[in-house]
Amino acid sequence: MKILNIDIDNYGTLEDFHINFSENPYIIIEENGWGKSTLASFIRVMFFGFEDESKKKLEERERYRYKPWNNGTYGGSISFEVGGKSYRLDRTFGSKVADDESKLVDITTRKEVSDYDLNTLGEQIFGINKDAYIRSLFIGQGNIEVRNDKDNIEDSITAKIGNLTEATDDVNNYEVVMNKLKTSSYALKSGNKKGEINLLNATRAQYVAELNRTDVVEADIEQHENTIEAMSAELENYKRRLLSLNKEYELAGMLDAYREKENNLKQLCEEIDKTEAQLKKIKEFFGKRIPDKEEINEITEAVKKAHELKSRTEQTANQLHGVSQDLQTGDLPAREVMDSLMTSIRKREECDDRIREAQSQYSHSKDMLDMKKDMELREWRRDQQKAEDDYEQALKAVQESVKSSWRMSVIVGIIIALISLVALLAVGPLGILGVLIGLIVIIVASLSRKSKEAKAKEQITKVAIRPQPDFSEADKDLERIAELIATHKDKYAHYDEQIKSFCDKYQLADDELLENNMLKLQSRLSEMSKNTELMADYEKQKADYEKLEEQIRGWFFETGITASKDWTDTIFDARHNLDDLKELTSKLEELMDRKADYNIEKNFTEEEISSVRPIEDIKADREQTDNATNQLREVLDERKDELDALFEQKKELEETRANLLVIDDKLEECEHKYDIISKTMGYLEKAKEQLSARYMDPIEDAFTKYYSYITTQYLDKYELDADINISRQEMGHRRSKNSLSQGYKDLVDISLRMALIDVMYKDEKPWIVLDDPFVNLDTEKLAQVKDFIEEISKEYQVIYFTCHESRA
């Protein structure tokens, strides 16, 4: 396997990036932040996809972290060799997996192929999953240790080693079966509170606790039955007491009804006397005759109109007096002069507004033009500089091309001349012709070179020239705005001169109150013209009022109504009395009819009357008895409901007892099943350890080989167990590698990783990515790192990233 080259459109900090892995090992030495880890991530993601795709927070997902900031195409391509064929893998990443686009192309045929499933490309090529790739073929800073997951090394690595040491499907099948057994064991028990055995035990304990309540429930049932019997007897006594009280209450009600009728008849007679007295008083108000409602409405309108005429007459008289006082003094200009001045005031204000608006426009346009000039000139100078640079490069390229063509032609001419000289010695005069042809070729080539260079230079010069920006039209626009400002200022001065002349003549101040003073002058002129009209209106209004006054006084005399000072109050009283007269007459007729229909019958004896208690006492006694009955009935219903609930609990307890038997049978079955699974897992683990021992020697040998490349210390002290855990012999004890310094731990883990890779890949060797894994090594060990990389690069393609020359 081998990576040929990488092309990245956009990925993290890398943009429009290309790299060709022409050397092995391929070492990239760049400072921090250049994108070394980003490039390593790109290689992994192209084959295995992004990590953390299921994270809820967007910023925690790897897809989001490497998304380009410039919104360019997210992705790129990687060309590689595997299985004797060359491929190019193209991937474009979206916001989620469903938006990704991928394509695999055979580089030889340049056609898209389906040799691999692109969703699991890495697993198919390397035979391991993404986590196993990170723990084996990708050796990164801070991620060197071959970590163990719980009891065993990563399943995918174990399976790969097992398959390549001719263990056929034993390891794979072991992991599948062991995972299923673990799942079944976990579902049954294995410390899981939700395991079936734990749930059954919890349910059984709950059932036993519920059955302990059986005696209490039966005792409660007996107590409730006795209580209900006693309360039912008491309820019957309350019912008999209520029946007696209802009869007494009915008799008392009939007596009260009789007494109420007598009292109502007395009140009815009093109401009739009161109504007759009110009718008499209303008839006395109308002395001679009672007018109808329409007549009242007509006289009301007449009074209202008379009041309005009187008020208008008084207002007109006051206006006449005020106008006569105002017009006695004051020298007023003609109306035409005042109208012309008001127009000049408004025109001057308009000119002032237009001057400010044009000045603001001029300032804004000038600022924008200056900005535009500066920006376009800088852009023109930049384009000119670029055009000059392009011109020099293009001219140089043309000259090189023409020069190359000229050299070829001269060489051909020289060859022809040399051949002709040789022929001259052999054949005589014909050789001279060949020499001439060679010289002609050389001369023509030289002339053609100069012509081509001149034409190319002329053509490139035409392309490169770009005229300087022209701002003459924009400058003319500014000049037009300036001319408009001057025109408005001339008009403003003209109107200002007219206003000042008028103010000087009539001794007025040219200030903010000038327009108000002019309006007051106009108002006085209008009052003078209205004086004659007001006098005519006053005489007519006065005559109309006197006529109405005579009509109203005549109506009061005809009806006999005594008029008060305010006619409106008198008319209101007349209208009110007329309405009351109609209402009281109808009311008296109704009262007389009710009195004629009144009939009182006495159906009681004196003895019955004297024996009946007051109805309030009977009602209170009945309410008290009724409340006590309802309360007793509610309590009785509650006790019956409680008894029903107790019987339901007894029934549920009987069902619980039956369920307990079922739980016991199920629990026994699950315990037996759990025991069988536990024993099976133990036997499988022993079998797996025996199988793992078969490939321990190759891993240990490879570990020793790689470890010796960098150091020769402690070689005889390290030991590898069946779970690929490294320990060393020290002071009579086996100690974990964690007792070593960080530098030696890194050496052990790097050597162990390379040993695993050797055993995992016997035939086709994969590439290995080293992302600065030697940061913890001292100077002595770093001196051996180059030999180590050179040795592993003999069998593997090595891509090594580092930020410091000392580790390269």
mmCIF file of N, CA, C and O in Angstrom, residues 498-537:
data_model
loop_
_atom_site.group_PDB
_atom_site.id
_atom_site.type_symbol
_atom_site.label_atom_id
_atom_site.label_comp_id
_atom_site.label_asym_id
_atom_site.label_seq_id
_atom_site.Cartn_x
_atom_site.Cartn_y
_atom_site.Cartn_z
ATOM 1 N N GLN A 498 -36.544 92.733 -0.234
ATOM 2 C CA GLN A 498 -37.957 93.160 -0.227
ATOM 3 C C GLN A 498 -38.526 93.186 1.195
ATOM 4 O O GLN A 498 -39.243 94.124 1.582
ATOM 5 N N ILE A 499 -38.208 92.146 1.979
ATOM 6 C CA ILE A 499 -38.760 92.038 3.339
ATOM 7 C C ILE A 499 -38.196 93.146 4.219
ATOM 8 O O ILE A 499 -38.931 93.778 5.007
ATOM 9 N N LYS A 500 -36.893 93.441 4.138
ATOM 10 C CA LYS A 500 -36.280 94.471 4.967
ATOM 11 C C LYS A 500 -36.859 95.848 4.646
ATOM 12 O O LYS A 500 -37.073 96.695 5.533
ATOM 13 N N SER A 501 -37.149 96.121 3.351
ATOM 14 C CA SER A 501 -37.730 97.415 2.948
ATOM 15 C C SER A 501 -39.105 97.604 3.582
ATOM 16 O O SER A 501 -39.431 98.672 4.090
ATOM 17 N N PHE A 502 -39.944 96.530 3.593
ATOM 18 C CA PHE A 502 -41.293 96.606 4.185
ATOM 19 C C PHE A 502 -41.197 96.814 5.693
ATOM 20 O O PHE A 502 -41.923 97.628 6.279
ATOM 21 N N CYS A 503 -40.297 96.121 6.356
ATOM 22 C CA CYS A 503 -40.165 96.207 7.814
ATOM 23 C C CYS A 503 -39.708 97.613 8.225
ATOM 24 O O CYS A 503 -40.167 98.154 9.252
ATOM 25 N N ASP A 504 -38.809 98.201 7.444
ATOM 26 C CA ASP A 504 -38.348 99.556 7.764
ATOM 27 C C ASP A 504 -39.482 100.569 7.629
ATOM 28 O O ASP A 504 -39.614 101.492 8.441
ATOM 29 N N LYS A 505 -40.345 100.379 6.635
ATOM 30 C CA LYS A 505 -41.440 101.328 6.402
ATOM 31 C C LYS A 505 -42.479 101.273 7.502
ATOM 32 O O LYS A 505 -42.989 102.320 7.943
ATOM 33 N N TYR A 506 -42.836 100.060 7.979
ATOM 34 C CA TYR A 506 -43.912 99.917 8.984
ATOM 35 C C TYR A 506 -43.355 99.605 10.370
ATOM 36 O O TYR A 506 -44.091 99.143 11.263
ATOM 37 N N GLN A 507 -41.996 99.828 10.545
ATOM 38 C CA GLN A 507 -41.349 99.676 11.842
ATOM 39 C C GLN A 507 -41.611 98.294 12.458
ATOM 40 O O GLN A 507 -42.035 98.141 13.597
ATOM 41 N N LEU A 508 -41.351 97.276 11.671
ATOM 42 C CA LEU A 508 -41.495 95.870 12.125
ATOM 43 C C LEU A 508 -40.108 95.230 12.185
ATOM 44 O O LEU A 508 -39.224 95.561 11.396
ATOM 45 N N ALA A 509 -39.953 94.321 13.148
ATOM 46 C CA ALA A 509 -38.665 93.608 13.280
ATOM 47 C C ALA A 509 -38.661 92.374 12.361
ATOM 48 O O ALA A 509 -39.626 91.610 12.312
ATOM 49 N N ASP A 510 -37.545 92.210 11.635
ATOM 50 C CA ASP A 510 -37.406 91.018 10.756
ATOM 51 C C ASP A 510 -36.885 89.841 11.611
ATOM 52 O O ASP A 510 -35.691 89.558 11.673
ATOM 53 N N ASP A 511 -37.809 89.200 12.332
ATOM 54 C CA ASP A 511 -37.433 88.080 13.218
ATOM 55 C C ASP A 511 -38.443 86.957 13.058
ATOM 56 O O ASP A 511 -39.234 86.941 12.097
ATOM 57 N N GLU A 512 -38.458 86.033 14.033
ATOM 58 C CA GLU A 512 -39.342 84.857 13.939
ATOM 59 C C GLU A 512 -40.815 85.246 14.066
ATOM 60 O O GLU A 512 -41.697 84.495 13.646
ATOM 61 N N LEU A 513 -41.133 86.419 14.650
ATOM 62 C CA LEU A 513 -42.528 86.850 14.848
ATOM 63 C C LEU A 513 -43.065 87.664 13.675
ATOM 64 O O LEU A 513 -44.211 88.113 13.704
ATOM 65 N N LEU A 514 -42.240 87.861 12.643
ATOM 66 C CA LEU A 514 -42.671 88.697 11.525
ATOM 67 C C LEU A 514 -43.911 88.124 10.843
ATOM 68 O O LEU A 514 -44.878 88.845 10.579
ATOM 69 N N GLU A 515 -43.905 86.852 10.577
ATOM 70 C CA GLU A 515 -45.050 86.236 9.868
ATOM 71 C C GLU A 515 -46.309 86.323 10.723
ATOM 72 O O GLU A 515 -47.404 86.592 10.216
ATOM 73 N N ASN A 516 -46.184 86.129 12.046
ATOM 74 C CA ASN A 516 -47.358 86.237 12.929
ATOM 75 C C ASN A 516 -47.901 87.666 12.929
ATOM 76 O O ASN A 516 -49.129 87.892 12.924
ATOM 77 N N ASN A 517 -46.999 88.646 12.960
ATOM 78 C CA ASN A 517 -47.450 90.058 12.935
ATOM 79 C C ASN A 517 -48.174 90.371 11.630
ATOM 80 O O ASN A 517 -49.169 91.100 11.610
ATOM 81 N N MET A 518 -47.687 89.811 10.516
ATOM 82 C CA MET A 518 -48.357 90.033 9.230
ATOM 83 C C MET A 518 -49.761 89.408 9.229
ATOM 84 O O MET A 518 -50.711 89.983 8.687
ATOM 85 N N LEU A 519 -49.877 88.262 9.833
ATOM 86 C CA LEU A 519 -51.209 87.625 9.907
ATOM 87 C C LEU A 519 -52.177 88.462 10.744
ATOM 88 O O LEU A 519 -53.376 88.552 10.444
ATOM 89 N N LYS A 520 -51.660 89.083 11.831
ATOM 90 C CA LYS A 520 -52.527 89.939 12.654
ATOM 91 C C LYS A 520 -53.004 91.153 11.847
ATOM 92 O O LYS A 520 -54.166 91.579 11.947
ATOM 93 N N LEU A 521 -52.099 91.744 11.040
ATOM 94 C CA LEU A 521 -52.499 92.877 10.191
ATOM 95 C C LEU A 521 -53.583 92.466 9.199
ATOM 96 O O LEU A 521 -54.551 93.201 8.971
ATOM 97 N N GLN A 522 -53.414 91.303 8.614
ATOM 98 C CA GLN A 522 -54.438 90.815 7.677
ATOM 99 C C GLN A 522 -55.778 90.621 8.386
ATOM 100 O O GLN A 522 -56.853 90.892 7.835
ATOM 101 N N SER A 523 -55.725 90.140 9.642
ATOM 102 C CA SER A 523 -56.964 89.922 10.385
ATOM 103 C C SER A 523 -57.684 91.241 10.650
ATOM 104 O O SER A 523 -58.913 91.333 10.553
ATOM 105 N N ARG A 524 -56.933 92.275 10.962
ATOM 106 C CA ARG A 524 -57.564 93.582 11.207
ATOM 107 C C ARG A 524 -58.215 94.113 9.936
ATOM 108 O O ARG A 524 -59.291 94.708 9.972
ATOM 109 N N LEU A 525 -57.561 93.907 8.791
ATOM 110 C CA LEU A 525 -58.187 94.329 7.533
ATOM 111 C C LEU A 525 -59.503 93.592 7.299
ATOM 112 O O LEU A 525 -60.488 94.177 6.818
ATOM 113 N N SER A 526 -59.527 92.305 7.625
ATOM 114 C CA SER A 526 -60.747 91.521 7.447
ATOM 115 C C SER A 526 -61.860 92.021 8.369
ATOM 116 O O SER A 526 -63.041 92.078 7.991
ATOM 117 N N GLU A 527 -61.509 92.418 9.625
ATOM 118 C CA GLU A 527 -62.518 92.898 10.577
ATOM 119 C C GLU A 527 -63.163 94.188 10.057
ATOM 120 O O GLU A 527 -64.371 94.400 10.232
ATOM 121 N N MET A 528 -62.368 95.008 9.423
ATOM 122 C CA MET A 528 -62.925 96.267 8.900
ATOM 123 C C MET A 528 -63.973 95.996 7.823
ATOM 124 O O MET A 528 -65.007 96.658 7.753
ATOM 125 N N SER A 529 -63.714 94.979 6.996
ATOM 126 C CA SER A 529 -64.677 94.673 5.924
ATOM 127 C C SER A 529 -65.928 94.002 6.462
ATOM 128 O O SER A 529 -66.985 94.037 5.821
ATOM 129 N N LYS A 530 -65.782 93.393 7.649
ATOM 130 C CA LYS A 530 -66.950 92.682 8.208
ATOM 131 C C LYS A 530 -67.878 93.620 8.999
ATOM 132 O O LYS A 530 -68.985 93.217 9.376
ATOM 133 N N ASN A 531 -67.472 94.819 9.304
ATOM 134 C CA ASN A 531 -68.243 95.713 10.197
ATOM 135 C C ASN A 531 -69.637 95.983 9.656
ATOM 136 O O ASN A 531 -70.642 95.914 10.382
ATOM 137 N N THR A 532 -69.722 96.238 8.379
ATOM 138 C CA THR A 532 -71.014 96.547 7.760
ATOM 139 C C THR A 532 -71.947 95.337 7.804
ATOM 140 O O THR A 532 -73.147 95.465 8.118
ATOM 141 N N GLU A 533 -71.404 94.140 7.561
ATOM 142 C CA GLU A 533 -72.216 92.912 7.578
ATOM 143 C C GLU A 533 -72.742 92.628 8.979
ATOM 144 O O GLU A 533 -73.883 92.191 9.145
ATOM 145 N N LEU A 534 -71.896 92.862 10.010
ATOM 146 C CA LEU A 534 -72.335 92.603 11.390
ATOM 147 C C LEU A 534 -73.532 93.484 11.773
ATOM 148 O O LEU A 534 -74.465 93.019 12.458
ATOM 149 N N MET A 535 -73.538 94.730 11.363
ATOM 150 C CA MET A 535 -74.647 95.639 11.721
ATOM 151 C C MET A 535 -75.967 95.163 11.115
ATOM 152 O O MET A 535 -77.007 95.154 11.789
ATOM 153 N N ALA A 536 -75.929 94.682 9.877
ATOM 154 C CA ALA A 536 -77.154 94.184 9.232
ATOM 155 C C ALA A 536 -77.666 92.939 9.933
ATOM 156 O O ALA A 536 -78.873 92.768 10.157
ATOM 157 N N ASP A 537 -76.738 92.022 10.306
ATOM 158 C CA ASP A 537 -77.135 90.791 11.004
ATOM 159 C C ASP A 537 -77.767 91.121 12.355
ATOM 160 O O ASP A 537 -78.740 90.472 12.779
#
